[in-house]
Coordinates of C-alpha atoms in Angstrom, one line a residue:
Chain A
M1 CA 43.8 64.2 -123.9
I2 CA 45.0 67.8 -123.8
V3 CA 48.3 68.4 -122.0
G4 CA 49.3 71.9 -120.9
V5 CA 52.9 72.7 -120.4
I6 CA 53.8 75.8 -118.4
G7 CA 57.4 76.8 -119.2
L8 CA 58.7 75.8 -122.7
G9 CA 62.3 75.2 -121.8
L10 CA 64.5 72.1 -122.0
I11 CA 62.3 69.9 -119.9
G12 CA 58.9 71.3 -120.7
G13 CA 59.6 71.5 -124.4
S14 CA 61.1 68.0 -124.6
M15 CA 58.1 66.6 -122.8
A16 CA 55.7 68.4 -125.1
L17 CA 57.5 67.0 -128.1
D18 CA 57.4 63.3 -127.0
L19 CA 53.9 63.3 -125.4
K20 CA 52.5 64.6 -128.8
R21 CA 54.7 62.4 -131.1
R22 CA 54.0 59.3 -129.1
G23 CA 50.2 59.8 -128.9
F24 CA 49.7 60.5 -125.2
A25 CA 48.5 64.0 -126.0
D26 CA 46.1 64.8 -128.8
M27 CA 47.0 68.5 -128.3
V28 CA 49.7 70.3 -126.4
L29 CA 49.1 73.8 -125.2
G30 CA 52.0 75.8 -123.9
V31 CA 52.4 78.8 -121.6
E32 CA 55.6 80.9 -122.0
K33 CA 56.0 84.3 -120.5
D34 CA 59.1 85.2 -122.5
P35 CA 57.8 86.3 -125.9
V36 CA 61.0 85.3 -127.8
N37 CA 60.9 81.8 -126.3
A38 CA 57.1 81.6 -127.0
A39 CA 57.6 82.4 -130.7
A40 CA 60.5 80.0 -130.9
A41 CA 58.5 77.2 -129.3
K42 CA 55.7 77.7 -131.9
T43 CA 58.2 77.9 -134.8
I44 CA 60.1 74.8 -133.7
G45 CA 56.7 73.1 -133.3
L46 CA 57.1 72.1 -129.6
V47 CA 53.4 72.9 -129.0
D48 CA 50.2 73.2 -130.9
D49 CA 49.5 76.7 -129.5
V50 CA 50.9 79.1 -126.9
V51 CA 48.0 80.4 -124.7
P52 CA 47.6 82.5 -121.5
F53 CA 48.2 80.7 -118.2
E54 CA 44.5 80.5 -117.1
D55 CA 43.3 79.5 -120.5
C56 CA 45.8 76.6 -120.5
V57 CA 44.9 75.4 -117.1
R58 CA 41.2 75.5 -117.9
R59 CA 41.5 73.6 -121.2
S60 CA 44.1 70.9 -120.2
D61 CA 43.5 67.5 -118.7
V62 CA 47.1 67.3 -117.4
V63 CA 49.1 70.4 -116.5
V64 CA 52.9 70.2 -116.4
I65 CA 54.7 72.9 -114.4
S66 CA 58.2 73.1 -115.8
I67 CA 59.6 76.4 -114.6
P68 CA 62.3 77.1 -112.0
V69 CA 61.2 75.8 -108.6
G70 CA 61.1 79.2 -106.9
A71 CA 58.3 80.3 -109.4
A72 CA 56.7 76.8 -109.4
V73 CA 56.1 77.0 -105.7
K74 CA 54.0 80.1 -106.2
L75 CA 52.2 78.9 -109.3
L76 CA 51.1 75.5 -108.2
P77 CA 48.4 76.7 -105.7
Q78 CA 47.0 79.0 -108.4
V79 CA 46.7 76.0 -110.7
L80 CA 44.8 74.0 -108.1
D81 CA 42.6 77.1 -107.4
I82 CA 41.6 77.2 -111.1
F83 CA 41.0 73.4 -111.0
G84 CA 38.4 74.2 -108.3
E85 CA 36.4 76.2 -110.8
C86 CA 36.6 73.6 -113.5
E87 CA 34.7 70.3 -114.2
G88 CA 36.6 67.0 -114.6
E89 CA 39.4 65.3 -112.7
K90 CA 42.3 67.4 -113.9
V91 CA 45.8 66.6 -112.8
V92 CA 48.9 68.8 -112.3
I93 CA 52.5 67.7 -112.0
D94 CA 55.7 69.6 -111.4
V95 CA 59.1 68.5 -112.7
C96 CA 61.3 70.4 -110.3
S97 CA 64.7 69.3 -108.8
T98 CA 63.7 69.9 -105.2
K99 CA 60.5 68.5 -103.7
S100 CA 60.2 69.4 -100.0
Q101 CA 59.1 72.9 -100.5
I102 CA 56.7 72.4 -103.3
V103 CA 54.8 69.6 -101.6
R104 CA 54.6 71.8 -98.5
S105 CA 53.2 74.7 -100.6
V106 CA 50.0 72.8 -101.2
H107 CA 49.9 70.5 -98.2
Y108 CA 46.6 72.0 -96.9
H109 CA 45.1 72.9 -100.3
P110 CA 41.7 71.3 -100.7
L111 CA 42.7 69.9 -104.1
R112 CA 46.1 68.7 -103.0
R113 CA 45.2 65.2 -104.3
R114 CA 45.1 66.4 -107.9
F115 CA 48.8 67.2 -107.7
V116 CA 51.6 64.6 -108.3
A117 CA 55.1 65.7 -107.4
T118 CA 57.7 64.3 -109.8
H119 CA 61.3 64.7 -110.8
P120 CA 62.3 63.3 -114.1
M121 CA 66.1 62.7 -113.8
A122 CA 67.1 63.8 -117.3
G123 CA 68.5 67.0 -118.8
T124 CA 71.4 68.7 -120.3
E125 CA 73.3 71.8 -119.4
Y126 CA 71.4 73.8 -122.0
S127 CA 68.1 75.7 -121.5
G128 CA 65.3 77.4 -123.4
P129 CA 63.1 76.0 -126.2
W130 CA 66.1 75.5 -128.5
A131 CA 67.5 73.0 -126.0
A132 CA 64.4 70.8 -126.2
M133 CA 64.9 67.5 -127.9
P134 CA 63.1 64.2 -128.6
N135 CA 63.9 61.1 -126.6
L136 CA 65.5 63.1 -123.7
F137 CA 63.8 61.0 -121.0
D138 CA 64.2 57.5 -122.5
G139 CA 65.5 55.0 -120.0
R140 CA 66.1 57.4 -117.2
A141 CA 64.6 57.4 -113.7
C142 CA 61.6 59.5 -112.7
I143 CA 61.0 60.1 -109.0
F144 CA 57.5 60.3 -107.7
A145 CA 57.4 62.1 -104.3
N146 CA 54.8 61.6 -101.6
T147 CA 52.3 59.8 -103.8
E148 CA 50.3 58.9 -100.7
D149 CA 49.1 62.5 -100.7
S150 CA 47.8 62.2 -104.3
D151 CA 44.7 60.6 -105.7
P152 CA 45.6 57.1 -106.9
K153 CA 43.8 57.9 -110.2
A154 CA 46.0 61.0 -110.7
V155 CA 49.1 58.9 -109.9
K156 CA 48.0 56.3 -112.4
T157 CA 47.6 59.0 -115.1
V158 CA 51.1 60.4 -114.4
E159 CA 52.6 56.9 -114.4
E160 CA 51.1 56.5 -117.9
L161 CA 52.6 59.8 -118.9
Y162 CA 56.1 58.9 -117.8
G163 CA 55.6 55.4 -119.2
V164 CA 55.1 56.9 -122.6
L165 CA 58.4 58.8 -122.0
N166 CA 60.1 55.4 -121.2
M167 CA 61.0 56.5 -117.7
R168 CA 61.5 54.1 -114.7
P169 CA 59.4 55.3 -111.8
L170 CA 61.0 55.5 -108.3
Y171 CA 58.8 56.3 -105.3
M172 CA 60.3 58.4 -102.5
N173 CA 59.5 60.7 -99.7
A174 CA 60.0 64.4 -100.7
D175 CA 62.5 65.1 -97.8
N176 CA 64.5 62.0 -98.7
H177 CA 64.5 63.0 -102.3
D178 CA 66.1 66.3 -101.4
V179 CA 68.8 64.7 -99.3
H180 CA 69.7 62.2 -102.1
T181 CA 69.7 64.7 -104.9
A182 CA 71.9 67.0 -102.9
Y183 CA 74.4 64.2 -102.7
V184 CA 74.2 63.0 -106.3
S185 CA 73.1 66.0 -108.4
H186 CA 73.3 69.4 -106.6
I187 CA 76.8 69.0 -105.4
S188 CA 78.0 68.1 -108.9
H189 CA 76.7 71.5 -110.1
V190 CA 78.4 73.4 -107.3
T191 CA 81.7 71.7 -107.9
S192 CA 81.4 72.5 -111.7
F193 CA 80.6 76.1 -111.1
A194 CA 83.6 76.4 -108.7
L195 CA 85.8 74.7 -111.2
A196 CA 84.8 77.1 -114.0
L197 CA 85.4 80.1 -111.7
T198 CA 88.8 78.8 -110.7
V199 CA 90.0 78.2 -114.3
L200 CA 88.5 81.5 -115.5
D201 CA 90.2 83.3 -112.6
K202 CA 93.6 81.7 -113.1
E203 CA 93.8 81.4 -116.8
Q204 CA 93.4 85.0 -118.0
D205 CA 94.3 83.9 -121.5
E206 CA 91.2 82.1 -122.8
K207 CA 93.1 80.7 -125.7
H208 CA 95.1 78.5 -123.3
I209 CA 91.9 77.1 -121.8
F210 CA 90.6 76.3 -125.2
D211 CA 93.9 74.7 -126.4
L212 CA 94.6 72.7 -123.2
A213 CA 91.0 71.6 -122.4
S214 CA 91.0 67.9 -123.1
G215 CA 87.9 65.8 -123.0
G216 CA 88.4 65.4 -119.2
F217 CA 88.1 69.1 -118.4
S218 CA 85.2 69.6 -120.7
S219 CA 83.1 66.9 -119.1
T220 CA 83.9 68.0 -115.6
V221 CA 83.1 71.6 -116.3
R222 CA 80.1 71.0 -118.5
L223 CA 77.5 71.6 -115.8
A224 CA 78.9 75.1 -115.2
K225 CA 77.0 76.1 -118.2
S226 CA 73.7 75.6 -116.3
S227 CA 71.4 78.5 -115.8
A228 CA 71.2 80.7 -112.7
D229 CA 67.4 80.9 -113.1
M230 CA 67.1 77.2 -112.5
W231 CA 69.9 76.7 -109.9
V232 CA 69.5 79.7 -107.5
P233 CA 66.2 78.4 -106.2
I234 CA 67.4 74.8 -106.1
L235 CA 70.4 75.7 -104.0
T236 CA 68.5 78.0 -101.6
Q237 CA 65.5 75.6 -101.2
N238 CA 67.8 72.7 -100.5
R239 CA 70.2 74.8 -98.5
D240 CA 70.6 72.5 -95.4
N241 CA 71.3 69.4 -97.4
V242 CA 73.5 71.1 -99.9
L243 CA 75.6 72.7 -97.1
H244 CA 76.0 69.4 -95.4
V245 CA 77.3 67.8 -98.7
I246 CA 79.6 70.8 -99.4
D247 CA 81.1 70.4 -96.0
T248 CA 81.9 66.7 -96.6
Y249 CA 83.3 67.7 -100.0
L250 CA 85.6 70.3 -98.5
E251 CA 86.9 67.7 -96.1
K252 CA 87.7 65.4 -99.0
M253 CA 89.3 68.2 -100.9
N254 CA 91.4 69.2 -97.9
A255 CA 92.5 65.5 -97.5
F256 CA 93.8 65.6 -101.0
R257 CA 95.4 69.0 -100.5
D258 CA 97.3 67.8 -97.4
A259 CA 98.4 64.6 -99.0
I260 CA 99.8 66.4 -102.0
A261 CA 101.4 69.1 -99.8
D262 CA 103.2 66.3 -97.8
Y263 CA 104.2 64.4 -100.9
D264 CA 102.4 61.5 -99.2
E265 CA 102.2 59.2 -102.2
E266 CA 100.6 56.4 -100.2
K267 CA 97.8 58.6 -98.9
I268 CA 97.1 60.0 -102.4
E269 CA 97.0 56.5 -103.8
S270 CA 94.6 55.3 -101.2
L271 CA 92.3 58.3 -101.8
I272 CA 92.3 57.6 -105.5
H273 CA 91.7 53.9 -105.0
D274 CA 88.7 54.8 -102.7
A275 CA 87.4 57.2 -105.3
N276 CA 87.8 54.6 -108.1
R277 CA 85.0 52.6 -106.4
I278 CA 82.6 54.8 -108.3
K279 CA 83.4 52.6 -111.3
K280 CA 81.3 49.8 -109.8
I281 CA 78.3 52.1 -109.8
I282 CA 78.6 54.5 -112.7
R283 CA 79.6 52.9 -116.0
Chain B
M1 CA 110.5 53.1 -139.9
I2 CA 110.4 51.0 -136.7
V3 CA 108.5 52.6 -133.7
G4 CA 109.1 51.2 -130.2
V5 CA 106.4 51.9 -127.7
I6 CA 107.3 51.4 -124.0
G7 CA 104.1 50.9 -122.1
L8 CA 101.1 49.5 -123.9
G9 CA 98.3 51.3 -122.1
L10 CA 95.6 53.7 -123.4
I11 CA 98.0 56.2 -124.9
G12 CA 100.9 53.9 -126.0
G13 CA 98.5 51.3 -127.4
S14 CA 96.4 53.9 -129.2
M15 CA 99.5 55.5 -130.7
A16 CA 100.8 52.1 -131.8
L17 CA 97.5 51.3 -133.5
D18 CA 97.3 54.5 -135.6
L19 CA 101.0 54.9 -136.4
K20 CA 100.9 51.4 -138.0
R21 CA 97.5 51.7 -139.6
R22 CA 98.3 55.1 -141.1
G23 CA 101.7 54.0 -142.5
F24 CA 104.1 56.0 -140.3
A25 CA 105.5 52.8 -138.9
D26 CA 106.4 49.8 -140.9
M27 CA 106.7 47.8 -137.7
V28 CA 105.7 48.6 -134.1
L29 CA 107.6 46.9 -131.2
G30 CA 106.1 47.0 -127.7
V31 CA 107.6 46.8 -124.3
E32 CA 105.2 45.8 -121.5
K33 CA 106.3 44.6 -118.1
D34 CA 102.9 43.3 -117.0
P35 CA 102.6 39.8 -118.6
V36 CA 98.8 39.9 -118.8
N37 CA 98.8 43.3 -120.5
A38 CA 101.6 42.2 -122.8
A39 CA 99.6 39.1 -123.9
A40 CA 96.5 41.3 -124.4
A41 CA 98.4 43.8 -126.5
K42 CA 99.6 41.1 -128.8
T43 CA 96.2 39.4 -129.0
I44 CA 94.4 42.7 -129.7
G45 CA 97.1 43.4 -132.3
L46 CA 98.3 46.7 -130.9
V47 CA 101.9 45.8 -131.8
D48 CA 103.8 43.5 -134.1
D49 CA 105.8 42.1 -131.3
V50 CA 106.4 42.5 -127.6
V51 CA 110.2 42.5 -126.8
P52 CA 112.5 43.3 -123.9
F53 CA 113.2 46.9 -123.2
E54 CA 116.8 47.1 -124.4
D55 CA 116.0 45.1 -127.6
C56 CA 113.2 47.5 -128.3
V57 CA 115.4 50.6 -127.9
R58 CA 118.2 49.2 -130.1
R59 CA 115.9 48.2 -132.9
S60 CA 113.6 51.2 -133.0
D61 CA 114.1 54.5 -135.0
V62 CA 111.6 56.3 -132.7
V63 CA 111.0 55.3 -129.1
V64 CA 107.8 56.4 -127.4
I65 CA 107.8 56.3 -123.6
S66 CA 104.2 56.0 -122.5
I67 CA 104.3 54.9 -118.8
P68 CA 103.4 56.8 -115.7
V69 CA 105.7 59.9 -115.3
G70 CA 107.4 58.7 -112.1
A71 CA 108.8 55.7 -114.0
A72 CA 109.3 57.6 -117.2
V73 CA 111.7 60.0 -115.5
K74 CA 113.9 57.1 -114.5
L75 CA 113.7 55.3 -117.8
L76 CA 114.4 58.2 -120.2
P77 CA 118.1 58.5 -119.3
Q78 CA 118.5 54.7 -119.8
V79 CA 117.0 55.1 -123.3
L80 CA 119.5 57.8 -124.2
D81 CA 122.3 55.7 -122.7
I82 CA 121.5 52.9 -125.1
F83 CA 121.2 55.4 -128.0
G84 CA 124.8 56.2 -127.3
E85 CA 125.8 52.6 -128.1
C86 CA 123.8 52.5 -131.3
E87 CA 124.2 53.8 -134.9
G88 CA 121.8 56.2 -136.5
E89 CA 119.9 59.2 -135.3
K90 CA 117.3 57.7 -133.1
V91 CA 114.7 59.8 -131.4
V92 CA 112.9 59.3 -128.1
I93 CA 109.7 61.1 -127.0
D94 CA 107.6 60.9 -123.8
V95 CA 103.9 61.5 -123.6
C96 CA 103.6 62.4 -119.9
S97 CA 101.2 64.9 -118.4
T98 CA 103.9 66.8 -116.5
K99 CA 107.0 68.1 -118.2
S100 CA 109.3 70.1 -115.9
Q101 CA 110.8 67.1 -114.1
I102 CA 111.3 64.9 -117.2
V103 CA 113.1 67.6 -119.1
R104 CA 115.3 68.3 -116.0
S105 CA 116.1 64.5 -115.7
V106 CA 118.1 64.6 -118.9
H107 CA 119.1 68.3 -119.1
Y108 CA 122.8 67.4 -118.9
H109 CA 122.7 64.1 -120.8
P110 CA 125.1 64.1 -123.7
L111 CA 122.3 62.9 -126.0
R112 CA 119.6 65.3 -124.7
R113 CA 119.0 66.6 -128.2
R114 CA 117.6 63.2 -129.3
F115 CA 114.7 63.6 -126.8
V116 CA 111.6 65.5 -127.6
A117 CA 109.2 66.2 -124.7
T118 CA 105.5 66.0 -125.8
H119 CA 102.1 65.9 -124.2
P120 CA 99.3 64.8 -126.5
M121 CA 96.2 66.2 -124.9
A122 CA 93.9 63.2 -125.4
G123 CA 92.7 60.3 -123.4
T124 CA 89.8 58.7 -121.6
E125 CA 89.4 57.7 -117.9
Y126 CA 90.2 54.1 -118.8
S127 CA 93.6 52.4 -118.8
G128 CA 95.4 49.3 -120.0
P129 CA 95.7 47.8 -123.5
W130 CA 91.9 47.2 -123.6
A131 CA 91.4 51.0 -123.4
A132 CA 93.5 51.6 -126.6
M133 CA 91.4 52.8 -129.5
P134 CA 91.9 54.1 -133.1
N135 CA 91.5 57.8 -133.8
L136 CA 92.0 58.8 -130.2
F137 CA 94.2 61.8 -131.0
D138 CA 92.5 63.2 -134.1
G139 CA 91.9 66.9 -133.9
R140 CA 93.3 67.4 -130.4
A141 CA 96.3 69.5 -129.3
C142 CA 99.8 68.1 -128.7
I143 CA 102.2 70.2 -126.6
F144 CA 105.9 70.2 -127.5
A145 CA 107.9 71.4 -124.6
N146 CA 111.4 73.0 -124.7
T147 CA 112.0 72.1 -128.4
E148 CA 115.0 74.5 -128.3
D149 CA 116.8 71.8 -126.4
S150 CA 116.1 69.2 -129.1
D151 CA 117.8 68.5 -132.4
P152 CA 115.6 70.2 -135.1
K153 CA 115.7 67.0 -137.2
A154 CA 114.4 65.1 -134.2
V155 CA 111.6 67.7 -133.7
K156 CA 110.7 67.4 -137.4
T157 CA 110.4 63.6 -137.1
V158 CA 108.1 64.0 -134.1
E159 CA 106.1 66.7 -135.8
E160 CA 105.5 64.2 -138.6
L161 CA 104.5 61.5 -136.2
Y162 CA 101.9 63.7 -134.5
G163 CA 100.9 65.0 -138.0
V164 CA 100.0 61.4 -138.9
L165 CA 97.9 61.3 -135.7
N166 CA 96.1 64.6 -136.8
M167 CA 97.2 66.5 -133.8
R168 CA 97.7 70.3 -133.6
P169 CA 101.2 71.2 -132.3
L170 CA 101.6 73.8 -129.6
Y171 CA 105.0 74.9 -128.4
M172 CA 105.5 75.8 -124.8
N173 CA 108.1 76.0 -122.1
A174 CA 108.0 72.9 -119.8
D175 CA 107.4 75.0 -116.6
N176 CA 104.6 76.9 -118.3
H177 CA 103.1 73.7 -119.5
D178 CA 102.9 72.4 -115.9
V179 CA 101.3 75.6 -114.7
H180 CA 98.6 75.6 -117.4
T181 CA 97.8 71.9 -117.1
A182 CA 97.5 72.2 -113.3
Y183 CA 94.7 74.8 -114.0
V184 CA 93.0 73.1 -116.9
S185 CA 93.5 69.4 -116.4
H186 CA 95.0 68.3 -113.0
I187 CA 92.5 70.2 -110.9
S188 CA 89.6 68.6 -112.8
H189 CA 90.9 65.2 -111.7
V190 CA 91.2 66.2 -108.1
T191 CA 87.7 67.7 -108.0
S192 CA 86.3 64.5 -109.5
F193 CA 88.1 62.3 -107.1
A194 CA 86.8 64.4 -104.2
L195 CA 83.3 64.3 -105.6
A196 CA 83.4 60.5 -105.9
L197 CA 84.7 60.2 -102.3
T198 CA 81.9 62.6 -101.1
V199 CA 79.1 60.7 -102.7
L200 CA 80.5 57.3 -101.8
D201 CA 80.9 58.5 -98.2
K202 CA 77.4 60.0 -97.9
E203 CA 75.4 57.5 -100.0
Q204 CA 76.0 54.2 -98.3
D205 CA 73.2 52.8 -100.5
E206 CA 74.9 52.3 -103.9
K207 CA 71.5 51.7 -105.5
H208 CA 70.5 55.3 -104.7
I209 CA 73.6 56.6 -106.5
F210 CA 72.9 54.4 -109.5
D211 CA 69.2 55.4 -109.7
L212 CA 69.7 59.1 -109.1
A213 CA 72.8 59.7 -111.2
S214 CA 71.6 61.7 -114.1
G215 CA 73.9 62.5 -117.0
G216 CA 75.3 65.5 -115.1
F217 CA 76.7 63.6 -112.2
S218 CA 78.1 60.9 -114.5
S219 CA 80.1 63.4 -116.5
T220 CA 81.3 65.3 -113.5
V221 CA 82.5 62.2 -111.7
R222 CA 83.9 60.4 -114.8
L223 CA 87.5 61.3 -114.2
A224 CA 87.3 59.8 -110.7
K225 CA 87.8 56.4 -112.5
S226 CA 91.3 57.5 -113.5
S227 CA 94.1 55.3 -112.3
A228 CA 96.3 56.0 -109.2
D229 CA 99.4 54.7 -111.1
M230 CA 99.1 57.6 -113.5
W231 CA 97.9 60.3 -111.2
V232 CA 100.0 59.9 -108.0
P233 CA 103.2 60.9 -109.8
I234 CA 101.5 63.7 -111.7
L235 CA 100.1 65.3 -108.5
T236 CA 103.4 65.0 -106.6
Q237 CA 105.6 66.1 -109.5
N238 CA 103.3 69.1 -110.1
R239 CA 102.7 69.7 -106.4
D240 CA 103.3 73.5 -106.2
N241 CA 101.1 74.4 -109.1
V242 CA 98.4 71.9 -108.1
L243 CA 98.3 73.2 -104.6
H244 CA 98.0 76.8 -105.8
V245 CA 95.0 75.9 -108.0
I246 CA 93.4 73.8 -105.2
D247 CA 93.6 76.9 -102.9
T248 CA 91.9 79.1 -105.5
Y249 CA 89.3 76.3 -105.9
L250 CA 88.7 76.1 -102.2
E251 CA 88.1 79.9 -102.1
K252 CA 85.5 79.6 -104.8
M253 CA 83.8 76.7 -103.1
N254 CA 83.7 78.6 -99.9
A255 CA 82.2 81.6 -101.6
F256 CA 79.4 79.4 -102.8
R257 CA 79.0 77.8 -99.4
D258 CA 78.7 81.2 -97.7
A259 CA 76.2 82.6 -100.2
I260 CA 74.1 79.5 -99.9
A261 CA 74.3 79.5 -96.1
D262 CA 73.2 83.2 -96.1
Y263 CA 70.4 82.5 -98.6
D264 CA 72.1 85.3 -100.6
E265 CA 70.3 84.8 -103.9
E266 CA 72.0 87.7 -105.6
K267 CA 75.5 86.5 -104.7
I268 CA 74.7 82.9 -105.9
E269 CA 73.3 84.3 -109.1
S270 CA 76.4 86.4 -109.7
L271 CA 78.7 83.4 -109.0
I272 CA 76.8 81.3 -111.5
H273 CA 76.7 84.0 -114.1
D274 CA 80.5 84.3 -113.8
A275 CA 80.9 80.6 -114.1
N276 CA 78.7 80.6 -117.2
R277 CA 81.4 82.5 -119.0
I278 CA 83.0 79.1 -119.6
K279 CA 80.4 78.6 -122.3
K280 CA 82.3 81.0 -124.5
I281 CA 85.4 78.9 -124.4
I282 CA 84.2 75.3 -124.1
R283 CA 81.4 74.3 -126.5

């Protein structure tokens, strides 16, 4: 089996590593438009070779699109077009954090059924080939969106691929996926970005931030290191859901603000007790 | 040297452990009003004995007040009162997260100079004697507030104590401390509480939260597990500073909201790039 990975960053690079090491792929071809990243991916040994886009799609049995979702939406139809000129039952997956727009982008494509929309729920705040690491996906959930629109054989191949990565499959409608990830993932990034901006704005003296940052601050602000390339298209593609969650978040924040302004200890206590219920879910 | 620790939770318990293990204390006496916690502290071996408050203060050379700051403000003058009836140059420290009010509480006490106000910047989101752990403080910063109001010999003893815990001392005015910790620590807790409330409110199905929570969400929401006992008095005592930071935070959040609502990719990108500057400070 030849796997082609388009975009050799954190997710694509980590996938390339484990699919080869664990024997799912006999060969991994990479596509990387940034020449520095391409050279790094080869030096680190993420892929067997870095090749041009069309060459990769023609030679691979499974193509993984692991680039920011704005670019992925444009590239996916091109991959299916090339599939149309090739023999064999090739499969393409994407690994993007929003799913509605990408499934819409090929809804009427004649080879739609060769595409399986997925979202492996794993990652770190780092990006680029240097961020790739083995075992990144182990034990995490992977969402499969709208599998009823994909060929069952293609879905089976992709289930095997994620099985090798030790991921738990979850099946979900693309629109529902985007609602839930807005709540659980996208809002966390927005709150972290806003926190970083606040602290950087208020603490002109960076030494103070460094000295006073205990583990709590570091973990809360960690996601603020995430890249704009990845997050601008996620936030605009999932605009309506994200706005809805931000509005609820602003309500909660204002409830805290008012309770603190009023020295209302009972209200603060009850808000914190309510928030503490997250303990039952996240360990 | 006998060390008395009042409040055998995460901070007090962890301090008791390392001060004994590392030879600073020959004996550690504990005070714990919750009988379950007191029994646990003895069983776990955090302290040599759990004794009544007055007994502890009379027998100890150094007293550590490690209870929520609302209660600490009331207890500290009582400790100094008992010192007045004892022989020897006893020292008392607190380890609370706000400093202005506690230093004010004993400003005119005749034995004020036996008190050293400190804030070891270490912890986890857990509480109680079960949360105590060895090596919690190693390598972190410890703030000493208003040391000019303390006896230099008392300060030296406390510097030795924190030296044994491998903490870096930082010297700061109590009011400045409260401004800076509002920016770097207190706001992180409020944003985490608000995030937990948002997600719990929106995702009625807890299974979805569990399944979709990637590492990013877990780390951002981690502080929302923190206890109300500790945080209600911090947020009310540091009300003015915390409100000021919340207002800046709300501005930043609204800037994100507006940019997303307008599909303004350039603005979102510039906000994220600005937020990314936190990378230079927090690794």
